JSON list of C-alpha atoms in Angstrom, two decimals:
[
{"chain": "A", "resi": 1132, "resn": "MET", "atom": "CA", "xyz": [0.00, 0.00, 0.00]},
{"chain": "A", "resi": 1133, "resn": "LEU", "atom": "CA", "xyz": [1.31, 3.42, -0.91]},
{"chain": "A", "resi": 1134, "resn": "HIS", "atom": "CA", "xyz": [1.78, 6.11, 1.71]},
{"chain": "A", "resi": 1135, "resn": "ARG", "atom": "CA", "xyz": [-0.15, 9.22, 0.72]},
{"chain": "A", "resi": 1136, "resn": "PRO", "atom": "CA", "xyz": [1.94, 12.38, 0.98]},
{"chain": "A", "resi": 1137, "resn": "ASP", "atom": "CA", "xyz": [0.18, 15.63, 0.15]},
{"chain": "A", "resi": 1138, "resn": "ASP", "atom": "CA", "xyz": [2.11, 16.42, -3.04]},
{"chain": "A", "resi": 1139, "resn": "LEU", "atom": "CA", "xyz": [0.86, 14.50, -6.08]},
{"chain": "A", "resi": 1140, "resn": "ARG", "atom": "CA", "xyz": [4.41, 14.31, -7.41]},
{"chain": "A", "resi": 1141, "resn": "ASP", "atom": "CA", "xyz": [5.52, 12.47, -4.28]},
{"chain": "A", "resi": 1142, "resn": "GLN", "atom": "CA", "xyz": [2.61, 10.04, -4.65]},
{"chain": "A", "resi": 1143, "resn": "LEU", "atom": "CA", "xyz": [3.54, 9.36, -8.26]},
{"chain": "A", "resi": 1144, "resn": "ALA", "atom": "CA", "xyz": [7.22, 8.94, -7.38]},
{"chain": "A", "resi": 1145, "resn": "LEU", "atom": "CA", "xyz": [6.31, 6.28, -4.80]},
{"chain": "A", "resi": 1146, "resn": "LEU", "atom": "CA", "xyz": [4.07, 4.55, -7.32]},
{"chain": "A", "resi": 1147, "resn": "GLY", "atom": "CA", "xyz": [6.90, 4.53, -9.86]},
{"chain": "A", "resi": 1148, "resn": "GLN", "atom": "CA", "xyz": [9.24, 2.83, -7.40]},
{"chain": "A", "resi": 1149, "resn": "ALA", "atom": "CA", "xyz": [6.56, 0.28, -6.49]},
{"chain": "A", "resi": 1150, "resn": "VAL", "atom": "CA", "xyz": [5.77, -0.81, -10.04]},
{"chain": "A", "resi": 1151, "resn": "VAL", "atom": "CA", "xyz": [9.46, -1.21, -10.88]},
{"chain": "A", "resi": 1152, "resn": "GLN", "atom": "CA", "xyz": [10.08, -3.28, -7.74]},
{"chain": "A", "resi": 1153, "resn": "ALA", "atom": "CA", "xyz": [7.10, -5.48, -8.64]},
{"chain": "A", "resi": 1154, "resn": "GLY", "atom": "CA", "xyz": [8.48, -6.11, -12.14]},
{"chain": "A", "resi": 1155, "resn": "LEU", "atom": "CA", "xyz": [5.68, -4.33, -13.99]},
{"chain": "A", "resi": 1156, "resn": "VAL", "atom": "CA", "xyz": [8.19, -2.12, -15.81]},
{"chain": "A", "resi": 1157, "resn": "VAL", "atom": "CA", "xyz": [11.51, -2.77, -17.54]},
{"chain": "A", "resi": 1158, "resn": "GLY", "atom": "CA", "xyz": [13.80, 0.20, -18.07]},
{"chain": "A", "resi": 1159, "resn": "SER", "atom": "CA", "xyz": [11.87, 3.39, -18.73]},
{"chain": "A", "resi": 1160, "resn": "GLY", "atom": "CA", "xyz": [8.77, 1.58, -20.00]},
{"chain": "A", "resi": 1161, "resn": "GLY", "atom": "CA", "xyz": [5.99, 3.79, -18.73]},
{"chain": "A", "resi": 1162, "resn": "ASN", "atom": "CA", "xyz": [4.81, 7.20, -17.63]},
{"chain": "A", "resi": 1163, "resn": "LEU", "atom": "CA", "xyz": [2.51, 8.58, -14.97]},
{"chain": "A", "resi": 1164, "resn": "SER", "atom": "CA", "xyz": [0.32, 11.60, -14.35]},
{"chain": "A", "resi": 1165, "resn": "ALA", "atom": "CA", "xyz": [-2.04, 13.04, -11.75]},
{"chain": "A", "resi": 1166, "resn": "ARG", "atom": "CA", "xyz": [-4.19, 16.10, -11.20]},
{"chain": "A", "resi": 1167, "resn": "ALA", "atom": "CA", "xyz": [-6.06, 17.62, -8.30]},
{"chain": "A", "resi": 1168, "resn": "PRO", "atom": "CA", "xyz": [-9.83, 16.96, -8.56]},
{"chain": "A", "resi": 1169, "resn": "GLY", "atom": "CA", "xyz": [-11.46, 19.43, -10.92]},
{"chain": "A", "resi": 1170, "resn": "SER", "atom": "CA", "xyz": [-8.17, 20.98, -11.99]},
{"chain": "A", "resi": 1171, "resn": "ASP", "atom": "CA", "xyz": [-7.30, 21.83, -15.60]},
{"chain": "A", "resi": 1172, "resn": "GLU", "atom": "CA", "xyz": [-3.62, 21.10, -14.89]},
{"chain": "A", "resi": 1173, "resn": "CYS", "atom": "CA", "xyz": [-1.81, 17.81, -14.42]},
{"chain": "A", "resi": 1174, "resn": "TRP", "atom": "CA", "xyz": [1.68, 16.65, -13.49]},
{"chain": "A", "resi": 1175, "resn": "VAL", "atom": "CA", "xyz": [3.14, 14.18, -16.00]},
{"chain": "A", "resi": 1176, "resn": "THR", "atom": "CA", "xyz": [6.51, 12.45, -16.04]},
{"chain": "A", "resi": 1177, "resn": "ALA", "atom": "CA", "xyz": [9.14, 14.24, -18.08]},
{"chain": "A", "resi": 1178, "resn": "ALA", "atom": "CA", "xyz": [10.54, 12.71, -21.25]},
{"chain": "A", "resi": 1179, "resn": "GLY", "atom": "CA", "xyz": [13.27, 10.13, -20.69]},
{"chain": "A", "resi": 1180, "resn": "THR", "atom": "CA", "xyz": [12.60, 9.54, -16.99]},
{"chain": "A", "resi": 1181, "resn": "TRP", "atom": "CA", "xyz": [12.92, 6.13, -15.36]},
{"chain": "A", "resi": 1182, "resn": "LEU", "atom": "CA", "xyz": [10.13, 5.24, -12.97]},
{"chain": "A", "resi": 1183, "resn": "ASP", "atom": "CA", "xyz": [12.39, 3.93, -10.21]},
{"chain": "A", "resi": 1184, "resn": "GLY", "atom": "CA", "xyz": [14.24, 7.23, -9.95]},
{"chain": "A", "resi": 1185, "resn": "LEU", "atom": "CA", "xyz": [11.39, 9.72, -9.84]},
{"chain": "A", "resi": 1186, "resn": "SER", "atom": "CA", "xyz": [11.43, 12.84, -7.67]},
{"chain": "A", "resi": 1187, "resn": "ARG", "atom": "CA", "xyz": [9.43, 16.07, -7.72]},
{"chain": "A", "resi": 1188, "resn": "ASP", "atom": "CA", "xyz": [11.79, 17.36, -10.40]},
{"chain": "A", "resi": 1189, "resn": "SER", "atom": "CA", "xyz": [10.80, 14.46, -12.68]},
{"chain": "A", "resi": 1190, "resn": "PHE", "atom": "CA", "xyz": [7.39, 15.94, -13.49]},
{"chain": "A", "resi": 1191, "resn": "VAL", "atom": "CA", "xyz": [6.17, 18.63, -15.87]},
{"chain": "A", "resi": 1192, "resn": "ARG", "atom": "CA", "xyz": [3.01, 20.68, -15.33]},
{"chain": "A", "resi": 1193, "resn": "VAL", "atom": "CA", "xyz": [0.70, 20.70, -18.36]},
{"chain": "A", "resi": 1194, "resn": "ARG", "atom": "CA", "xyz": [-2.67, 22.34, -18.95]},
{"chain": "A", "resi": 1195, "resn": "ILE", "atom": "CA", "xyz": [-5.22, 19.73, -19.93]},
{"chain": "A", "resi": 1196, "resn": "SER", "atom": "CA", "xyz": [-7.61, 21.80, -22.03]},
{"chain": "A", "resi": 1197, "resn": "ASP", "atom": "CA", "xyz": [-5.05, 22.97, -24.60]},
{"chain": "A", "resi": 1198, "resn": "GLY", "atom": "CA", "xyz": [-1.90, 20.94, -23.86]},
{"chain": "A", "resi": 1199, "resn": "ALA", "atom": "CA", "xyz": [0.18, 24.00, -22.96]},
{"chain": "A", "resi": 1200, "resn": "VAL", "atom": "CA", "xyz": [3.38, 23.11, -21.07]},
{"chain": "A", "resi": 1201, "resn": "LEU", "atom": "CA", "xyz": [3.43, 25.36, -18.01]},
{"chain": "A", "resi": 1202, "resn": "ASP", "atom": "CA", "xyz": [6.93, 24.40, -16.82]},
{"chain": "A", "resi": 1203, "resn": "THR", "atom": "CA", "xyz": [9.77, 24.94, -19.26]},
{"chain": "A", "resi": 1204, "resn": "THR", "atom": "CA", "xyz": [12.47, 23.05, -17.35]},
{"chain": "A", "resi": 1205, "resn": "ALA", "atom": "CA", "xyz": [11.76, 19.82, -19.25]},
{"chain": "A", "resi": 1206, "resn": "ALA", "atom": "CA", "xyz": [9.55, 18.35, -21.94]},
{"chain": "A", "resi": 1207, "resn": "PRO", "atom": "CA", "xyz": [6.67, 16.05, -20.98]},
{"chain": "A", "resi": 1208, "resn": "SER", "atom": "CA", "xyz": [6.62, 12.39, -21.90]},
{"chain": "A", "resi": 1209, "resn": "SER", "atom": "CA", "xyz": [6.07, 11.60, -25.57]},
{"chain": "A", "resi": 1210, "resn": "GLU", "atom": "CA", "xyz": [2.82, 9.93, -24.46]},
{"chain": "A", "resi": 1211, "resn": "ILE", "atom": "CA", "xyz": [1.40, 13.21, -23.14]},
{"chain": "A", "resi": 1212, "resn": "GLY", "atom": "CA", "xyz": [-1.41, 12.91, -25.69]},
{"chain": "A", "resi": 1213, "resn": "LEU", "atom": "CA", "xyz": [-2.60, 9.70, -24.03]},
{"chain": "A", "resi": 1214, "resn": "HIS", "atom": "CA", "xyz": [-2.92, 11.43, -20.67]},
{"chain": "A", "resi": 1215, "resn": "LEU", "atom": "CA", "xyz": [-4.57, 14.61, -21.95]},
{"chain": "A", "resi": 1216, "resn": "ALA", "atom": "CA", "xyz": [-7.09, 12.83, -24.16]},
{"chain": "A", "resi": 1217, "resn": "THR", "atom": "CA", "xyz": [-8.15, 10.60, -21.27]},
{"chain": "A", "resi": 1218, "resn": "TYR", "atom": "CA", "xyz": [-8.52, 13.46, -18.78]},
{"chain": "A", "resi": 1219, "resn": "ARG", "atom": "CA", "xyz": [-10.66, 15.36, -21.26]},
{"chain": "A", "resi": 1220, "resn": "VAL", "atom": "CA", "xyz": [-13.23, 12.58, -21.57]},
{"chain": "A", "resi": 1221, "resn": "ARG", "atom": "CA", "xyz": [-13.09, 11.45, -17.93]},
{"chain": "A", "resi": 1222, "resn": "PRO", "atom": "CA", "xyz": [-13.44, 14.41, -15.55]},
{"chain": "A", "resi": 1223, "resn": "ASP", "atom": "CA", "xyz": [-13.60, 11.89, -12.69]},
{"chain": "A", "resi": 1224, "resn": "ALA", "atom": "CA", "xyz": [-10.10, 10.58, -13.45]},
{"chain": "A", "resi": 1225, "resn": "ASN", "atom": "CA", "xyz": [-7.34, 12.12, -11.36]},
{"chain": "A", "resi": 1226, "resn": "ALA", "atom": "CA", "xyz": [-4.50, 9.67, -12.07]},
{"chain": "A", "resi": 1227, "resn": "ILE", "atom": "CA", "xyz": [-3.29, 7.77, -15.14]},
{"chain": "A", "resi": 1228, "resn": "VAL", "atom": "CA", "xyz": [-0.75, 4.95, -15.04]},
{"chain": "A", "resi": 1229, "resn": "HIS", "atom": "CA", "xyz": [0.74, 3.92, -18.38]},
{"chain": "A", "resi": 1230, "resn": "LEU", "atom": "CA", "xyz": [2.99, 0.86, -18.11]},
{"chain": "A", "resi": 1231, "resn": "HIS", "atom": "CA", "xyz": [4.39, -1.92, -20.29]},
{"chain": "A", "resi": 1232, "resn": "PRO", "atom": "CA", "xyz": [3.60, -4.98, -18.10]},
{"chain": "A", "resi": 1233, "resn": "GLN", "atom": "CA", "xyz": [5.13, -8.09, -19.63]},
{"chain": "A", "resi": 1234, "resn": "THR", "atom": "CA", "xyz": [2.41, -10.67, -18.96]},
{"chain": "A", "resi": 1235, "resn": "VAL", "atom": "CA", "xyz": [-0.35, -8.36, -20.13]},
{"chain": "A", "resi": 1236, "resn": "LEU", "atom": "CA", "xyz": [1.54, -7.76, -23.36]},
{"chain": "A", "resi": 1237, "resn": "LEU", "atom": "CA", "xyz": [2.43, -11.45, -23.81]},
{"chain": "A", "resi": 1238, "resn": "LEU", "atom": "CA", "xyz": [-1.25, -12.41, -23.68]},
{"chain": "A", "resi": 1239, "resn": "ASP", "atom": "CA", "xyz": [-2.10, -9.64, -26.12]},
{"chain": "A", "resi": 1240, "resn": "ALA", "atom": "CA", "xyz": [0.60, -10.84, -28.54]},
{"chain": "A", "resi": 1241, "resn": "ILE", "atom": "CA", "xyz": [-0.84, -14.36, -28.61]},
{"chain": "A", "resi": 1242, "resn": "GLY", "atom": "CA", "xyz": [-4.42, -13.17, -28.88]},
{"chain": "A", "resi": 1243, "resn": "GLU", "atom": "CA", "xyz": [-5.55, -14.20, -25.41]},
{"chain": "A", "resi": 1244, "resn": "PRO", "atom": "CA", "xyz": [-7.74, -11.91, -23.30]},
{"chain": "A", "resi": 1245, "resn": "VAL", "atom": "CA", "xyz": [-6.93, -11.24, -19.65]},
{"chain": "A", "resi": 1246, "resn": "ARG", "atom": "CA", "xyz": [-9.40, -13.20, -17.52]},
{"chain": "A", "resi": 1247, "resn": "LEU", "atom": "CA", "xyz": [-10.67, -11.65, -14.31]},
{"chain": "A", "resi": 1248, "resn": "VAL", "atom": "CA", "xyz": [-10.24, -14.54, -11.90]},
{"chain": "A", "resi": 1249, "resn": "THR", "atom": "CA", "xyz": [-10.67, -13.24, -8.36]},
{"chain": "A", "resi": 1250, "resn": "THR", "atom": "CA", "xyz": [-13.15, -10.97, -6.63]},
{"chain": "A", "resi": 1251, "resn": "ASP", "atom": "CA", "xyz": [-10.37, -8.37, -6.35]},
{"chain": "A", "resi": 1252, "resn": "HIS", "atom": "CA", "xyz": [-9.99, -8.40, -10.12]},
{"chain": "A", "resi": 1253, "resn": "ALA", "atom": "CA", "xyz": [-13.72, -7.99, -10.62]},
{"chain": "A", "resi": 1254, "resn": "PHE", "atom": "CA", "xyz": [-14.05, -5.30, -7.95]},
{"chain": "A", "resi": 1255, "resn": "TYR", "atom": "CA", "xyz": [-11.13, -3.10, -9.01]},
{"chain": "A", "resi": 1256, "resn": "LEU", "atom": "CA", "xyz": [-10.90, -3.72, -12.75]},
{"chain": "A", "resi": 1257, "resn": "ARG", "atom": "CA", "xyz": [-14.55, -4.45, -13.68]},
{"chain": "A", "resi": 1258, "resn": "GLN", "atom": "CA", "xyz": [-13.72, -4.62, -17.40]},
{"chain": "A", "resi": 1259, "resn": "VAL", "atom": "CA", "xyz": [-10.59, -4.66, -19.55]},
{"chain": "A", "resi": 1260, "resn": "VAL", "atom": "CA", "xyz": [-10.70, -3.36, -23.13]},
{"chain": "A", "resi": 1261, "resn": "THR", "atom": "CA", "xyz": [-8.01, -3.75, -25.80]},
{"chain": "A", "resi": 1262, "resn": "THR", "atom": "CA", "xyz": [-7.43, -1.08, -28.46]},
{"chain": "A", "resi": 1263, "resn": "PRO", "atom": "CA", "xyz": [-5.83, -1.67, -31.89]},
{"chain": "A", "resi": 1264, "resn": "PHE", "atom": "CA", "xyz": [-2.10, -1.08, -32.30]},
{"chain": "A", "resi": 1265, "resn": "SER", "atom": "CA", "xyz": [-0.76, 2.41, -32.92]},
{"chain": "A", "resi": 1266, "resn": "PRO", "atom": "CA", "xyz": [2.92, 3.41, -32.69]},
{"chain": "A", "resi": 1267, "resn": "PRO", "atom": "CA", "xyz": [4.00, 4.88, -29.33]},
{"chain": "A", "resi": 1268, "resn": "GLY", "atom": "CA", "xyz": [3.67, 8.65, -29.25]},
{"chain": "A", "resi": 1269, "resn": "ASP", "atom": "CA", "xyz": [1.16, 8.69, -32.10]},
{"chain": "A", "resi": 1270, "resn": "ALA", "atom": "CA", "xyz": [-1.96, 10.80, -31.48]},
{"chain": "A", "resi": 1271, "resn": "ARG", "atom": "CA", "xyz": [-4.06, 7.76, -32.31]},
{"chain": "A", "resi": 1272, "resn": "VAL", "atom": "CA", "xyz": [-2.90, 6.05, -29.10]},
{"chain": "A", "resi": 1273, "resn": "GLY", "atom": "CA", "xyz": [-4.59, 8.71, -26.99]},
{"chain": "A", "resi": 1274, "resn": "GLU", "atom": "CA", "xyz": [-7.67, 8.86, -29.19]},
{"chain": "A", "resi": 1275, "resn": "LEU", "atom": "CA", "xyz": [-8.29, 5.11, -28.95]},
{"chain": "A", "resi": 1276, "resn": "ALA", "atom": "CA", "xyz": [-7.64, 4.95, -25.21]},
{"chain": "A", "resi": 1277, "resn": "ALA", "atom": "CA", "xyz": [-9.87, 7.94, -24.53]},
{"chain": "A", "resi": 1278, "resn": "ALA", "atom": "CA", "xyz": [-12.68, 6.45, -26.63]},
{"chain": "A", "resi": 1279, "resn": "ALA", "atom": "CA", "xyz": [-12.49, 3.24, -24.58]},
{"chain": "A", "resi": 1280, "resn": "CYS", "atom": "CA", "xyz": [-12.45, 5.14, -21.28]},
{"chain": "A", "resi": 1281, "resn": "ALA", "atom": "CA", "xyz": [-15.30, 7.43, -22.27]},
{"chain": "A", "resi": 1282, "resn": "GLY", "atom": "CA", "xyz": [-17.74, 4.60, -21.69]},
{"chain": "A", "resi": 1283, "resn": "GLY", "atom": "CA", "xyz": [-16.60, 4.08, -18.11]},
{"chain": "A", "resi": 1284, "resn": "VAL", "atom": "CA", "xyz": [-13.76, 1.60, -18.66]},
{"chain": "A", "resi": 1285, "resn": "ASN", "atom": "CA", "xyz": [-10.78, 2.10, -16.32]},
{"chain": "A", "resi": 1286, "resn": "CYS", "atom": "CA", "xyz": [-8.31, -0.46, -17.69]},
{"chain": "A", "resi": 1287, "resn": "VAL", "atom": "CA", "xyz": [-7.21, -0.35, -21.32]},
{"chain": "A", "resi": 1288, "resn": "ILE", "atom": "CA", "xyz": [-4.64, -2.58, -23.02]},
{"chain": "A", "resi": 1289, "resn": "LEU", "atom": "CA", "xyz": [-2.89, -0.78, -25.86]},
{"chain": "A", "resi": 1290, "resn": "SER", "atom": "CA", "xyz": [-2.14, -3.64, -28.22]},
{"chain": "A", "resi": 1291, "resn": "HIS", "atom": "CA", "xyz": [1.59, -4.53, -28.52]},
{"chain": "A", "resi": 1292, "resn": "HIS", "atom": "CA", "xyz": [2.38, -1.43, -26.47]},
{"chain": "A", "resi": 1293, "resn": "GLY", "atom": "CA", "xyz": [1.21, -1.33, -22.85]},
{"chain": "A", "resi": 1294, "resn": "CYS", "atom": "CA", "xyz": [-1.71, -0.47, -20.65]},
{"chain": "A", "resi": 1295, "resn": "SER", "atom": "CA", "xyz": [-3.47, 2.68, -19.49]},
{"chain": "A", "resi": 1296, "resn": "VAL", "atom": "CA", "xyz": [-5.10, 2.44, -16.07]},
{"chain": "A", "resi": 1297, "resn": "ILE", "atom": "CA", "xyz": [-7.09, 5.34, -14.63]},
{"chain": "A", "resi": 1298, "resn": "ALA", "atom": "CA", "xyz": [-8.67, 6.14, -11.27]},
{"chain": "A", "resi": 1299, "resn": "ASP", "atom": "CA", "xyz": [-9.85, 9.00, -9.10]},
{"chain": "A", "resi": 1300, "resn": "SER", "atom": "CA", "xyz": [-6.69, 8.75, -6.99]},
{"chain": "A", "resi": 1301, "resn": "VAL", "atom": "CA", "xyz": [-3.07, 7.69, -7.37]},
{"chain": "A", "resi": 1302, "resn": "GLU", "atom": "CA", "xyz": [-3.59, 4.95, -4.79]},
{"chain": "A", "resi": 1303, "resn": "LEU", "atom": "CA", "xyz": [-6.51, 3.37, -6.65]},
{"chain": "A", "resi": 1304, "resn": "ALA", "atom": "CA", "xyz": [-4.68, 3.59, -9.99]},
{"chain": "A", "resi": 1305, "resn": "HIS", "atom": "CA", "xyz": [-1.80, 1.78, -8.30]},
{"chain": "A", "resi": 1306, "resn": "LYS", "atom": "CA", "xyz": [-4.10, -1.03, -7.15]},
{"chain": "A", "resi": 1307, "resn": "ARG", "atom": "CA", "xyz": [-5.69, -1.40, -10.57]},
{"chain": "A", "resi": 1308, "resn": "ALA", "atom": "CA", "xyz": [-2.32, -1.63, -12.33]},
{"chain": "A", "resi": 1309, "resn": "PHE", "atom": "CA", "xyz": [-1.20, -4.39, -9.96]},
{"chain": "A", "resi": 1310, "resn": "TYR", "atom": "CA", "xyz": [-4.43, -6.36, -10.26]},
{"chain": "A", "resi": 1311, "resn": "LEU", "atom": "CA", "xyz": [-4.35, -6.12, -14.05]},
{"chain": "A", "resi": 1312, "resn": "GLU", "atom": "CA", "xyz": [-0.92, -7.75, -14.19]},
{"chain": "A", "resi": 1313, "resn": "GLU", "atom": "CA", "xyz": [-1.89, -10.32, -11.53]},
{"chain": "A", "resi": 1314, "resn": "ALA", "atom": "CA", "xyz": [-4.95, -11.30, -13.58]},
{"chain": "A", "resi": 1315, "resn": "ALA", "atom": "CA", "xyz": [-2.73, -11.63, -16.64]},
{"chain": "A", "resi": 1316, "resn": "GLN", "atom": "CA", "xyz": [-0.24, -13.81, -14.77]},
{"chain": "A", "resi": 1317, "resn": "LEU", "atom": "CA", "xyz": [-2.98, -16.16, -13.53]},
{"chain": "A", "resi": 1318, "resn": "THR", "atom": "CA", "xyz": [-4.42, -16.34, -17.04]},
{"chain": "A", "resi": 1319, "resn": "TYR", "atom": "CA", "xyz": [-1.03, -17.24, -18.47]},
{"chain": "A", "resi": 1320, "resn": "ARG", "atom": "CA", "xyz": [-0.35, -19.90, -15.84]},
{"chain": "A", "resi": 1321, "resn": "ALA", "atom": "CA", "xyz": [-3.66, -21.56, -16.60]},
{"chain": "A", "resi": 1322, "resn": "LEU", "atom": "CA", "xyz": [-2.89, -21.56, -20.31]},
{"chain": "A", "resi": 1323, "resn": "THR", "atom": "CA", "xyz": [0.49, -23.23, -19.70]},
{"chain": "A", "resi": 1324, "resn": "LEU", "atom": "CA", "xyz": [-1.41, -25.98, -17.86]},
{"chain": "A", "resi": 1325, "resn": "GLY", "atom": "CA", "xyz": [-3.73, -26.37, -20.81]},
{"chain": "A", "resi": 1326, "resn": "ARG", "atom": "CA", "xyz": [-6.66, -25.03, -18.85]},
{"chain": "A", "resi": 1327, "resn": "THR", "atom": "CA", "xyz": [-9.03, -22.14, -19.51]},
{"chain": "A", "resi": 1328, "resn": "LEU", "atom": "CA", "xyz": [-10.01, -20.07, -16.51]},
{"chain": "A", "resi": 1329, "resn": "GLN", "atom": "CA", "xyz": [-13.64, -19.44, -15.78]},
{"chain": "A", "resi": 1330, "resn": "PRO", "atom": "CA", "xyz": [-14.32, -15.75, -15.11]},
{"chain": "A", "resi": 1331, "resn": "VAL", "atom": "CA", "xyz": [-15.41, -14.73, -11.64]},
{"chain": "A", "resi": 1332, "resn": "PRO", "atom": "CA", "xyz": [-19.16, -14.04, -11.24]},
{"chain": "A", "resi": 1333, "resn": "THR", "atom": "CA", "xyz": [-19.88, -10.32, -11.35]},
{"chain": "A", "resi": 1334, "resn": "ASP", "atom": "CA", "xyz": [-23.58, -10.06, -10.52]},
{"chain": "A", "resi": 1335, "resn": "TRP", "atom": "CA", "xyz": [-22.73, -8.99, -6.96]},
{"chain": "A", "resi": 1336, "resn": "LEU", "atom": "CA", "xyz": [-20.88, -5.89, -8.20]},
{"chain": "A", "resi": 1337, "resn": "ASP", "atom": "CA", "xyz": [-24.14, -3.98, -8.66]},
{"chain": "A", "resi": 1338, "resn": "ARG", "atom": "CA", "xyz": [-25.06, -4.28, -5.01]},
{"chain": "A", "resi": 1339, "resn": "PRO", "atom": "CA", "xyz": [-24.76, -1.00, -3.00]},
{"chain": "A", "resi": 1340, "resn": "ALA", "atom": "CA", "xyz": [-21.80, -2.29, -0.94]},
{"chain": "A", "resi": 1341, "resn": "ALA", "atom": "CA", "xyz": [-19.72, -3.18, -4.02]},
{"chain": "A", "resi": 1342, "resn": "THR", "atom": "CA", "xyz": [-18.34, 0.26, -4.90]},
{"chain": "A", "resi": 1343, "resn": "ALA", "atom": "CA", "xyz": [-14.67, 0.88, -5.67]}
]
C-alpha cells in the first residue's frame, strides 16, 4: 500500500518505485500523471525519466484543455497525448498509469484476453478493453484509449504497447495496475497448464456495498 503524501508528485514517485520493484516495468517503460480533482492542470513524467528514480523534479506541469506546457524546465513524456485525451473525456479521473507490463503484453501478442479470476480483479478492474495497435507517441494512441475510457472503462490494453489504467486517486490507480498484471499472470499460468479459466461471477458488483 502506498503512503499518501500531500504532493501528487511524491505520490507518483512512490508509485513509480513500487511498479518497478514489482516487475511491472523494464527500463523506462511507462509514464505517470495526476491532477487535483477538478483541476485543468496535471503533473506528468518528463521525457526520458525512469520510474524507479522519480522525484518532484521528474514531473512537468501541463494544462489539460489545450496541452500547454506550463513548466519549461523539461519536456513532458512523448505519451502526453494519451494522458490529456483521457482526462478530457473522464473528468472523474485524477491519475493515469501507463505501463508496459510483460504478462499483459504477452497475452495480447498471442491473442488471449486477460481473464478476471478473483473478486479483487472484478471489484477493481470491472472490465478490460483492448485497443488496436498504434505506434508509441502517435496521437491515435490517446484517441483510442480515450474512446475506450469514455464509456466508463478504467483499464485499457494498448495492443503490442502497454496499458493505461485510470482512477480517481493515485492509490486506486496503483491497485488497478497491480491487479491487471496479476490477472494476466494467472491467465497465463492456466494456459500453460492447458486449462481455460472461468471468469469470476460479477452479478454482486451492482449491489450497493460493491463500490470501488
